[in-house]
Short mmCIF file of C-alpha atoms and ligand atoms in Angstrom, two decimals:
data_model
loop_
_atom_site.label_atom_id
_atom_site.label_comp_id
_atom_site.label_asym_id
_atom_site.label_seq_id
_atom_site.Cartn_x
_atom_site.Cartn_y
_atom_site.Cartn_z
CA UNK A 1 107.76 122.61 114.34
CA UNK A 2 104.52 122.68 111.99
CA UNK A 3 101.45 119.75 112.49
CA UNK A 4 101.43 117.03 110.14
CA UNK A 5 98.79 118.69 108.26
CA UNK A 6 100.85 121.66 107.35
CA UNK A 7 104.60 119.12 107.17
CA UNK A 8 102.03 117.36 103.97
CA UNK A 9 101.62 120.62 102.06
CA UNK A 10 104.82 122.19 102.96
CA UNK A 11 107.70 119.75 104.63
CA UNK A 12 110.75 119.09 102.63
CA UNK A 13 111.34 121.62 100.45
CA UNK A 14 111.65 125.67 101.13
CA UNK A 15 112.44 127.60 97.44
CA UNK A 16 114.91 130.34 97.84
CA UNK A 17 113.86 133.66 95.90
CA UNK A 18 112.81 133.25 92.44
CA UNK A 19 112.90 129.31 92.75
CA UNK A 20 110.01 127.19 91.61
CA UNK A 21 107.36 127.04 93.98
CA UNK A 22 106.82 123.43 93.15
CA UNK A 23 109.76 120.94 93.75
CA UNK A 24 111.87 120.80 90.67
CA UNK A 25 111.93 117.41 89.04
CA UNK A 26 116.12 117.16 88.79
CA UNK A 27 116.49 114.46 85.74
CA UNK A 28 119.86 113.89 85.22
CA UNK A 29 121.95 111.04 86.24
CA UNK A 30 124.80 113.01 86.66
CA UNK A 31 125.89 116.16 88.18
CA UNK A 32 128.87 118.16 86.97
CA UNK A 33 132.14 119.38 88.73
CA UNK A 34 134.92 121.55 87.65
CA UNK A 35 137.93 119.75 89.54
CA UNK A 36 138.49 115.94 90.05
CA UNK A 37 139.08 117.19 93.77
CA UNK A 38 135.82 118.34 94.16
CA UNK A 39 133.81 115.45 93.00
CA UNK A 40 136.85 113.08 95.13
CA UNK A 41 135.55 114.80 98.32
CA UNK A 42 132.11 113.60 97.66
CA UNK A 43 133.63 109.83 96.97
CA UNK A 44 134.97 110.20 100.01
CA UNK A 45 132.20 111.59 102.00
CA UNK A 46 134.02 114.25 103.14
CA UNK A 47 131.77 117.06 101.52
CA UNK A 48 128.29 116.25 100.53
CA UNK A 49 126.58 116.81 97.54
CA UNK A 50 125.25 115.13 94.12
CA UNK A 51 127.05 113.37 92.02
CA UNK A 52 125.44 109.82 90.67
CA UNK A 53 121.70 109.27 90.93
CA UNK A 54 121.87 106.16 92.30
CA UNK A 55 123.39 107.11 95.36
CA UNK A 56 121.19 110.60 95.66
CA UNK A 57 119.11 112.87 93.67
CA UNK A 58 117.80 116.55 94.99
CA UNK A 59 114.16 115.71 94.27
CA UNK A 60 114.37 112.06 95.94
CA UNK A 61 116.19 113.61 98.54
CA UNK A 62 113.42 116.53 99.28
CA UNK A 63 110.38 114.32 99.23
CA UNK A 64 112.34 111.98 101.73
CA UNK A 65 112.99 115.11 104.24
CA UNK A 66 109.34 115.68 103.88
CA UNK A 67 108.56 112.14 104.69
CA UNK A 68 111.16 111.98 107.34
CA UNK A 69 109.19 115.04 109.08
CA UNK A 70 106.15 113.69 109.08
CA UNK A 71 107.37 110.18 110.76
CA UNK A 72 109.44 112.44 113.33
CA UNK A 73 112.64 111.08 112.19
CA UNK A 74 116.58 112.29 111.87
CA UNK A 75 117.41 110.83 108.23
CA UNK A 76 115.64 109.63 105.87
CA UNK A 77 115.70 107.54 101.91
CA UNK A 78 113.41 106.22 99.33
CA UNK A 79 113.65 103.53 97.80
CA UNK A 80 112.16 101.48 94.64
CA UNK A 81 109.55 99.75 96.48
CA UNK A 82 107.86 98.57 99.62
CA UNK A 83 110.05 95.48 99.41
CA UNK A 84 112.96 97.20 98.78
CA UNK A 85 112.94 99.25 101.79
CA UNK A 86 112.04 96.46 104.60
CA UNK A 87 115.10 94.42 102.95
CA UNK A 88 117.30 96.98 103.02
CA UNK A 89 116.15 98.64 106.55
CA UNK A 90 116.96 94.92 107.66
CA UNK A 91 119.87 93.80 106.15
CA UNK A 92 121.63 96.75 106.99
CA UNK A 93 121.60 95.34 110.63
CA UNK A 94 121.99 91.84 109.70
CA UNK A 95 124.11 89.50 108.09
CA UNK A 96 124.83 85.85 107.25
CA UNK A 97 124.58 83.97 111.01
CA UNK A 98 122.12 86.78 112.18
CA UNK A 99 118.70 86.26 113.31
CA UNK A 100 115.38 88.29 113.45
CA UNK A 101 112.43 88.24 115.13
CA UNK A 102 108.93 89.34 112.83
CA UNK A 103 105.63 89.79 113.67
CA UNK A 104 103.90 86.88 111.76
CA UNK A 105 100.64 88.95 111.08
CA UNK A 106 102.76 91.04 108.47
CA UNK A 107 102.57 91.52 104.45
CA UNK A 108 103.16 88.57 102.75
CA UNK A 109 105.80 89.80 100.67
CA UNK A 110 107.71 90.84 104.09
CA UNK A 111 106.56 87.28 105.05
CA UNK A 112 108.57 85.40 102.08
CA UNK A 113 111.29 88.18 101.83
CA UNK A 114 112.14 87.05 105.37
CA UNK A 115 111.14 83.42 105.70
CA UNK A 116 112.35 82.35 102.03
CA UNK A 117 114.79 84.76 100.67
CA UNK A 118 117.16 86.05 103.32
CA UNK A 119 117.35 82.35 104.63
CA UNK A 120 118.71 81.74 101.53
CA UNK A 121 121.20 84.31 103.09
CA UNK A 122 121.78 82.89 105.61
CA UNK A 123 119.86 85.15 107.84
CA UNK A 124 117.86 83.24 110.67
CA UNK A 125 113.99 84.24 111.76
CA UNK A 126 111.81 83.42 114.57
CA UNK A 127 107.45 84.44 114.14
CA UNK A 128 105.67 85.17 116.80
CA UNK A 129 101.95 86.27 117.32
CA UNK A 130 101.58 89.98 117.73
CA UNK A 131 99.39 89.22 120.55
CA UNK A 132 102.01 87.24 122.15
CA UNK A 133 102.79 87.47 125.98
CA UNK A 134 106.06 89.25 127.25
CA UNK A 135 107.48 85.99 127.90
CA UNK A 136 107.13 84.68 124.38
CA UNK A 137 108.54 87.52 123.03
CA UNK A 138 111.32 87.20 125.10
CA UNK A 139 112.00 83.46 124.11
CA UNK A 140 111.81 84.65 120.31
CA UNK A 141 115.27 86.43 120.93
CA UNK A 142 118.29 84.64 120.68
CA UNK A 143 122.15 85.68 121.04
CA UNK A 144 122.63 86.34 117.28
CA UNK A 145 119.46 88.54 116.80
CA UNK A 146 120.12 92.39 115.25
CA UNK A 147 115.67 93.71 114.81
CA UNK A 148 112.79 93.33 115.31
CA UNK A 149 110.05 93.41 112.73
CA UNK A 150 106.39 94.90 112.82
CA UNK A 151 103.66 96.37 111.03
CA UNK A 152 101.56 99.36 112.94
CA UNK A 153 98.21 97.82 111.46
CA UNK A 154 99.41 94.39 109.23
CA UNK A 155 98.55 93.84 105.71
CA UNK A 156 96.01 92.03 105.35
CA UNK A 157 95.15 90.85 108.59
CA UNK A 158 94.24 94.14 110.25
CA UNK A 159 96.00 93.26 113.69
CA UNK A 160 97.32 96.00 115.53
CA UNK A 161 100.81 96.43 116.73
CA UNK A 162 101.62 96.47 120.59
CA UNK A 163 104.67 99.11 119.83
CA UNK A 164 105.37 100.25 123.22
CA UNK A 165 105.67 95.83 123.94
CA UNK A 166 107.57 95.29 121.21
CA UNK A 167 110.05 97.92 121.11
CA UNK A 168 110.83 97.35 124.84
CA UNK A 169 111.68 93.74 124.50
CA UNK A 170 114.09 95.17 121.45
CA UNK A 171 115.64 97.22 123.67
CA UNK A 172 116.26 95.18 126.51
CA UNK A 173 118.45 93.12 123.84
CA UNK A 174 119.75 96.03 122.26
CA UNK A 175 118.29 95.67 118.98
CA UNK A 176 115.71 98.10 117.21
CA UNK A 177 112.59 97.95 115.90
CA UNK A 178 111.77 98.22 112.61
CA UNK A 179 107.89 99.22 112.30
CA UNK A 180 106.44 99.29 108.51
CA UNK A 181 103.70 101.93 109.37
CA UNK A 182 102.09 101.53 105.09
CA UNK A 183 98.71 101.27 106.37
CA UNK A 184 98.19 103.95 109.17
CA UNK A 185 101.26 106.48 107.76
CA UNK A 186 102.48 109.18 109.60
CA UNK A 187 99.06 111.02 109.54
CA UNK A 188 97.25 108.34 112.16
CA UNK A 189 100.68 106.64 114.08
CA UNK A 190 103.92 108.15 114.66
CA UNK A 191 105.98 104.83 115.69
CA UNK A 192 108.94 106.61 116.38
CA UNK A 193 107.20 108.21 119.38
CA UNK A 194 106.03 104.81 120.80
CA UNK A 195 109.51 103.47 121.05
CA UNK A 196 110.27 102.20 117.47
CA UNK A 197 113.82 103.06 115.91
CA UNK A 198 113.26 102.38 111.91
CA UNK A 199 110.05 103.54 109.96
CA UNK A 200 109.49 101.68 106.61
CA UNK A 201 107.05 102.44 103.75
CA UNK A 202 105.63 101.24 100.67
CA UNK A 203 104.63 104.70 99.52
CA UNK A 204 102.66 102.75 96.55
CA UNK A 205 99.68 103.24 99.15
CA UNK A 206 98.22 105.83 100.27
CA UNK A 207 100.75 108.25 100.47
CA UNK A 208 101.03 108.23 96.47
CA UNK A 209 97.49 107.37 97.23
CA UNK A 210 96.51 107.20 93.19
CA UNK A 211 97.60 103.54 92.21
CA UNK A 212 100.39 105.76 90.16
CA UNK A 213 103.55 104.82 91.50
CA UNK A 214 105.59 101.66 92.96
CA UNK A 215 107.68 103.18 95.91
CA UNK A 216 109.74 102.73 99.25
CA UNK A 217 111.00 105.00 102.21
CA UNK A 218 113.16 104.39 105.17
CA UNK A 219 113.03 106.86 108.35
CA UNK A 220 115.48 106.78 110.73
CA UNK A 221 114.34 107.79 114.43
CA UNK A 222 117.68 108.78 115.44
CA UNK A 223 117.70 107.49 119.04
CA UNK A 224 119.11 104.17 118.68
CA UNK A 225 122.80 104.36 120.25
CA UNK A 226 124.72 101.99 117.81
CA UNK A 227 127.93 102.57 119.48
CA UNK A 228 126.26 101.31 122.93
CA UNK A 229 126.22 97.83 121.47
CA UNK A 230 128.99 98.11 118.80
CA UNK A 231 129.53 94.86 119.34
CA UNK A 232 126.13 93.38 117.49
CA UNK A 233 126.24 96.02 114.81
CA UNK A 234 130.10 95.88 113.31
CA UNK A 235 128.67 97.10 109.85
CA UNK A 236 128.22 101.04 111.84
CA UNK A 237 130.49 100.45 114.40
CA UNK A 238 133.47 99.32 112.89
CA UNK A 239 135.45 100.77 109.50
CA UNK A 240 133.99 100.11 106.05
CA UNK A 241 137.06 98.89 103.96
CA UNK A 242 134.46 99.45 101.27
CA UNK A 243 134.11 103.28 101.65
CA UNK A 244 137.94 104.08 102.29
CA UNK A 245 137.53 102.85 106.37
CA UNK A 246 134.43 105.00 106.98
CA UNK A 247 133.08 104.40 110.93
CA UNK A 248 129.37 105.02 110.12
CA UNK A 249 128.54 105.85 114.15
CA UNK A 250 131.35 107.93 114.37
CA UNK A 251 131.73 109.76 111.50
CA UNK A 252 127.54 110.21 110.81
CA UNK A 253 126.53 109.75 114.21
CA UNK A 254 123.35 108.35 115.99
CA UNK A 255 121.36 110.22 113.89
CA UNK A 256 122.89 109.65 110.54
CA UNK A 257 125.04 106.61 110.15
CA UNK A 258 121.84 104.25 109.87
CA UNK A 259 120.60 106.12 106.43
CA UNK A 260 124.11 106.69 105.61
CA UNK A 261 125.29 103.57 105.39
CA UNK A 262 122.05 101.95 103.87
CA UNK A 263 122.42 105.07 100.97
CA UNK A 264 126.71 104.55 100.86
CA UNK A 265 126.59 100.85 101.16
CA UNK A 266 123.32 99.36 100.24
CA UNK A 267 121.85 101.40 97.94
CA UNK A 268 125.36 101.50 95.75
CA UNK A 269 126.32 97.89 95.55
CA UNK A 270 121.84 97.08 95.04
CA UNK A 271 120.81 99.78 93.43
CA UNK A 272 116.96 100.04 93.91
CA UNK A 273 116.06 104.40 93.59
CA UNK A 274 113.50 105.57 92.92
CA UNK A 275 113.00 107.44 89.76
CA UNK A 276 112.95 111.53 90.53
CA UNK A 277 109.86 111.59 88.22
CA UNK A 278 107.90 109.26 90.96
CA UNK A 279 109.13 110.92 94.02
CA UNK A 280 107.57 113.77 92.20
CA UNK A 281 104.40 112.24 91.59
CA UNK A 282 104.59 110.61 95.52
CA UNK A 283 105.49 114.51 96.65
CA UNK A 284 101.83 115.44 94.85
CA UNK A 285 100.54 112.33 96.94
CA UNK A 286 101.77 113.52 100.18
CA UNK A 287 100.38 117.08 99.26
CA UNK A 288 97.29 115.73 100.21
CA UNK A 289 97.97 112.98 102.99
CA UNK A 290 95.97 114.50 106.05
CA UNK A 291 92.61 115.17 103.77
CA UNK A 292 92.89 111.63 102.26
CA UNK A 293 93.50 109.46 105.30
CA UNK A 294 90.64 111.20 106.99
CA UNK A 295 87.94 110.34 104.22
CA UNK A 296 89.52 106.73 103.90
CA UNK A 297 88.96 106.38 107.66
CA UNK A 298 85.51 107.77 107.61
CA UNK A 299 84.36 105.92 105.02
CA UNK A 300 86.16 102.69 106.65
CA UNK A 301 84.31 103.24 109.49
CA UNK A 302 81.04 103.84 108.18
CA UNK A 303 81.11 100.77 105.74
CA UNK A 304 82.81 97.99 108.68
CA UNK A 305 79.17 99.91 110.95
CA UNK A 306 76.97 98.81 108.02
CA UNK A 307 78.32 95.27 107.22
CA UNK A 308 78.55 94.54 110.86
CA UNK A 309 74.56 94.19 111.04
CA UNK A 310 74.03 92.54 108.03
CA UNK A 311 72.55 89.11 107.93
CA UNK A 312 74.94 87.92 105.05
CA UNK A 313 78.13 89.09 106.56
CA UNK A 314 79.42 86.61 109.51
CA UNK A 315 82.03 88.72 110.81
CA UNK A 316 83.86 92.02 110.33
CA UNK A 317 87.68 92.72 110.84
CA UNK A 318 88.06 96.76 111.41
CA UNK A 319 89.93 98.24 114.66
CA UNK A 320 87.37 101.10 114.52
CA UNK A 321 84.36 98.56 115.19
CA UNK A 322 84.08 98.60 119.34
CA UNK A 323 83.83 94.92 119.47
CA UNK A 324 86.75 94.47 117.06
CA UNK A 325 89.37 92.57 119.35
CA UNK A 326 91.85 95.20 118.19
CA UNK A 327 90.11 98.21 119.13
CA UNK A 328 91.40 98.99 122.94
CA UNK A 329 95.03 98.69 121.12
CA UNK A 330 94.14 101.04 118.28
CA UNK A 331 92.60 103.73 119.85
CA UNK A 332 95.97 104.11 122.28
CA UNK A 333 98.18 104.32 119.27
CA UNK A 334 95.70 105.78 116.21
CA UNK A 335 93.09 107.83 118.16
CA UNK A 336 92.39 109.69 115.21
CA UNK A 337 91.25 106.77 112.68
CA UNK A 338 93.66 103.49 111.39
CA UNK A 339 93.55 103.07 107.22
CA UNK A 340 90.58 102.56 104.89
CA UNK A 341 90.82 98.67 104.80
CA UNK A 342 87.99 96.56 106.08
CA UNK A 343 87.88 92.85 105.68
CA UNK A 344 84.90 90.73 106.37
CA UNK A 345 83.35 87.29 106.06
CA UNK A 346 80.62 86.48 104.11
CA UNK A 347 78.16 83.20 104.56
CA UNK A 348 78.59 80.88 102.09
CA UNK A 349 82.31 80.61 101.36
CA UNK A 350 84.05 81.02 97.75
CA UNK A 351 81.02 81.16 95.67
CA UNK A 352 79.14 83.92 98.25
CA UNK A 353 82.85 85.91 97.86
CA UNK A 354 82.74 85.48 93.85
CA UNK A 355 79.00 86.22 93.81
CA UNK A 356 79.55 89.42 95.32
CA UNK A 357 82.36 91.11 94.13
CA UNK A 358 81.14 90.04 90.42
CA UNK A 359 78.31 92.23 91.28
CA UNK A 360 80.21 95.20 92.71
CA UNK A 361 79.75 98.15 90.44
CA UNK A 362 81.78 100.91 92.19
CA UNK A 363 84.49 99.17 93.71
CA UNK A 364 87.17 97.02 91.00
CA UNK A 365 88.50 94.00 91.88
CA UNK A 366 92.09 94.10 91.78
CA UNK A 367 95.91 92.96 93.76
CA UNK A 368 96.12 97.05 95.38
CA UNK A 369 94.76 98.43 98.58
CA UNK A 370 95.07 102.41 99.88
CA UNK A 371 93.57 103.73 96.92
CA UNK A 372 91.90 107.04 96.38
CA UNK A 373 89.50 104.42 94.10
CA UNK A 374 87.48 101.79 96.28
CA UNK A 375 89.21 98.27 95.52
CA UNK A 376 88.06 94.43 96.65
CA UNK A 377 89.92 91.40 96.65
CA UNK A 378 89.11 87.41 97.83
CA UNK A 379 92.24 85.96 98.78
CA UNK A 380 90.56 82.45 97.74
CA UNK A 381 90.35 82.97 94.85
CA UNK A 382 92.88 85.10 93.89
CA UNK A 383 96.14 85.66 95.76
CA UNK A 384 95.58 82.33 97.61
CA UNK A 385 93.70 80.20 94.94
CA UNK A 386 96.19 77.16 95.19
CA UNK A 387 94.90 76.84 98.80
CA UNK A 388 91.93 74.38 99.77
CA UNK A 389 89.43 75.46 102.07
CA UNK A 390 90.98 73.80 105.07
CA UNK A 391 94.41 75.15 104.40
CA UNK A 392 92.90 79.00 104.25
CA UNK A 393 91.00 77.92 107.32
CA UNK A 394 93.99 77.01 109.28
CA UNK A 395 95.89 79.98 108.26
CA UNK A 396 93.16 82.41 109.09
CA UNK A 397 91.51 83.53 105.76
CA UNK A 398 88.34 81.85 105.44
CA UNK A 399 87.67 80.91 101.99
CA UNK A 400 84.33 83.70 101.79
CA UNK A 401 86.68 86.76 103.11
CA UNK A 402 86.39 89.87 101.69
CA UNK A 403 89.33 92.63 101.82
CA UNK A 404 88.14 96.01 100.27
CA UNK A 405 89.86 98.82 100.17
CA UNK A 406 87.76 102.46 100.67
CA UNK A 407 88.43 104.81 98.30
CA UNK A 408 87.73 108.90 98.98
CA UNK A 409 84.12 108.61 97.19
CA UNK A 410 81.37 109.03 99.33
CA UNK A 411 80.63 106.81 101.71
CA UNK A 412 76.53 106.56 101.11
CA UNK A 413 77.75 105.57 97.38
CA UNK A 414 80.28 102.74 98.54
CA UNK A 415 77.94 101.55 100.70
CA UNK A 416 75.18 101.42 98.41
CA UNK A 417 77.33 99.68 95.98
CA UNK A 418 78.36 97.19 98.45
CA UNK A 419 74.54 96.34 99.84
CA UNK A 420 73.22 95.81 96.17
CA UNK A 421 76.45 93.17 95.76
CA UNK A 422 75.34 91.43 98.64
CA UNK A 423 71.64 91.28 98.06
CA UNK A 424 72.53 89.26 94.98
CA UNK A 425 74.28 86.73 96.90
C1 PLP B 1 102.38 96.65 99.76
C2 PLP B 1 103.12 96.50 101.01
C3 PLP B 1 104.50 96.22 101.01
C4 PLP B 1 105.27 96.03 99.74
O1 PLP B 1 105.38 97.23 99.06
P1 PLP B 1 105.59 97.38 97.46
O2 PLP B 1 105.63 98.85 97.29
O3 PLP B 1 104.45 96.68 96.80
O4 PLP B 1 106.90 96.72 97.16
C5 PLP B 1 105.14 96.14 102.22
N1 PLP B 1 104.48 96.29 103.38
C6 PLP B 1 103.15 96.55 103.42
C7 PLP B 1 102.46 96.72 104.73
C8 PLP B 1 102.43 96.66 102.23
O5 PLP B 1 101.11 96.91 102.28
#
């Protein structure tokens, strides 16, 4: 088994003699068999193989082994998006009369996908606080619940998951945990090693990395014994009259029947794949993981140092700060360095927060973070602008907070950049 470092470059994809080096880009919707019998074995999912890109594809398919390497995992997919992979890593557990228990410091697109749109399914959801005792955890669970939900380091709140906590009150009600793990990726925070069953991704970060592709990936752990509780999990445990009375545990086992039945199931009655020419692109991305992470962290680091002393900034949100209130919990789980996001306060609310990023020269203002480009955004007057003051207050963003995003330039220049913006507050 190779480091991470080397799984980046290499992971995935081994070309037989005389095959391209670099992983062939397979654009075809189709893929051709002589017999009827052949391609019916596939159908069946007696034999596997290729034969409708919306169920697989060989260059999807190799950048998700690489990605399902890096995460430690048996079986892995990608999907569309970000979105599209927490939906489907979720509602291929749960159904209409289920119930799931979230983190509430999570993206806020996870945040309405769960709280708005699979209510509208029918499918039940209890928040609680990431820094939430044992015994509220425990009275978040209910008879009918199938996961739990988490993000290793949240979007954009910068908390940091108790895994190890989380995934043991899972277990005790034999449910897994689903960890979206966008922010530190495989590079910094394994999840599957601290106890969590299901890895999500929105690869759109930084493991494309260059703001050039919208993507998703699902990782399976492999260690979550469906048949053990075949009871809350009929969709594996039971035959699919869909897919000719298919037992996904049985047939796939503990290590396959999660990804198979999200790919069989899910992925042909939804359809969201990625295109082949992205997963190339995201394959480039990954290429060059370990190196980017680093720089983002470093220059994370050295930025949430600087704006911690200055006189303009109130407060700074970065687990890499010492006094940060998420540090203790970040250096057990990411010793090596979180993401590249920093958020921060400044004096003087909305106007301070417009001020300053109007003045930014280096870093853009836009809706993206994990960037090899350094990016800022004021969720007062942007993403949250319908808010008033004392809404923002009460939900934790104060009106002058800052989220920006370090890019892989050099830190003296983002720094620079950023201490000019805020001398013309
Ligand atoms: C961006 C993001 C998502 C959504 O991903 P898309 O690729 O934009 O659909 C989900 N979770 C986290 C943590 C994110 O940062």
């Amino acid at each position: 088994m190779y480091n991470n470092d080397t799984i980046c470059v290499q992971g995935g994809y081994t070309p037989g003699n005389g095959e391209p080096r670099q992983i062939p880009i397979v654009q075809s919707t189709t893929f051709k068999y002589a017999t009827s019998e052949d391609m019916g074995k596939l159908f069946d999912l007696e034999a596997s193989g290729y034969f409708y890109t919306r169920l697989q594809n060989p260059t999807n398919d190799t950048v998700a082994a690489k990605i399902c390497e890096l995460e430690g995992g048996t079986a892995a997919m990608l999907t569309s998006s970000g979105q599209a992979a927490n939906f489907f890593a979720m509602f291929n557990l749960c159904s209409c009369g289920d119930h799931i228990v979230s983190s509430s410091s999570i993206y806020g697109g996870t945040f309405n996908l769960i709280s708005v749109t699979m209510a509208r399914m029918g499918i039940e959801s209890t928040f609680v606080e990431p820094d939430c005792t044992a015994e509220e955890l425990e009275a978040a669970f209910r008879p009918n619940t199938k996961c739990v939900f988490g993000e290793t380091v949240a979007n954009p709140a910068l908390t940091v998951l108790d895994i190890e906590k989380f995934a043991a009150a899972a277990h005790r009600h034999g449910v897994p945990l689903i960890v979206d793990n966008t922010f530190p990726t495989p590079v910094n925070c394994r999840p599957i090693e601290w106890g969590a069953d299901i890895v999500t991704h929105s690869t759109t970060k930084y493991m494309d990395g260059h703001g050039s592709c919208v993507g998703g990936a699902i990782v399976d752990g492999g260690k979550f014994d469906w048949m053990a509780h075949a009871d809350k999990f009929p969709g594996l445990c039971t035959p699919d009259e869909s897919y000719h009375g298919i037992t996904y545990a049985e047939k796939f086992g503990q290590g396959g029947a999660f990804i198979t039945k999200c790919t069989a199931q899910l992925m042909r009655d939804l359809g969201s794949i990625q295109a082949p020419q992205h997963a190339f692109l995201l394959n480039l991305g990954l290429e060059s993981l370990h190196l980017r992470m680093a720089r983002h962290c470093a220059n994370a680091q050295a930025l949430a140092e600087f704006l911690h002393d200055h006189p303009k900034v109130v407060s700074v949100r970065y687990c890499g700060l010492p006094d940060d209130p998420y540090h203790e919990l970040a250096q057990k789980y990411m010793p090596n360095g979180s993401c590249g996001v920093v958020s921060f306060e400044l004096d003087g609310g909305r106007e301070a927060a417009s001020r300053f990023m109007a003045s930014l020269r280096l870093a853009a203002i836009e809706t993206h973070v994990a960037d090899a480009r350094s990016c800022c955004l004021n969720p007062a007057t942007s993403t949250h602008r319908q808010m008033t003051d004392e809404q923002l207050a009460a939900a934790g963003i104060p009106a002058g907070l800052v989220r920006l995003s370090c890019g892989i330039e050099s830190a003296e220049d983002i720094i620079a950049d950023v201490s000019q913006a805020l001398d013309a507050i």
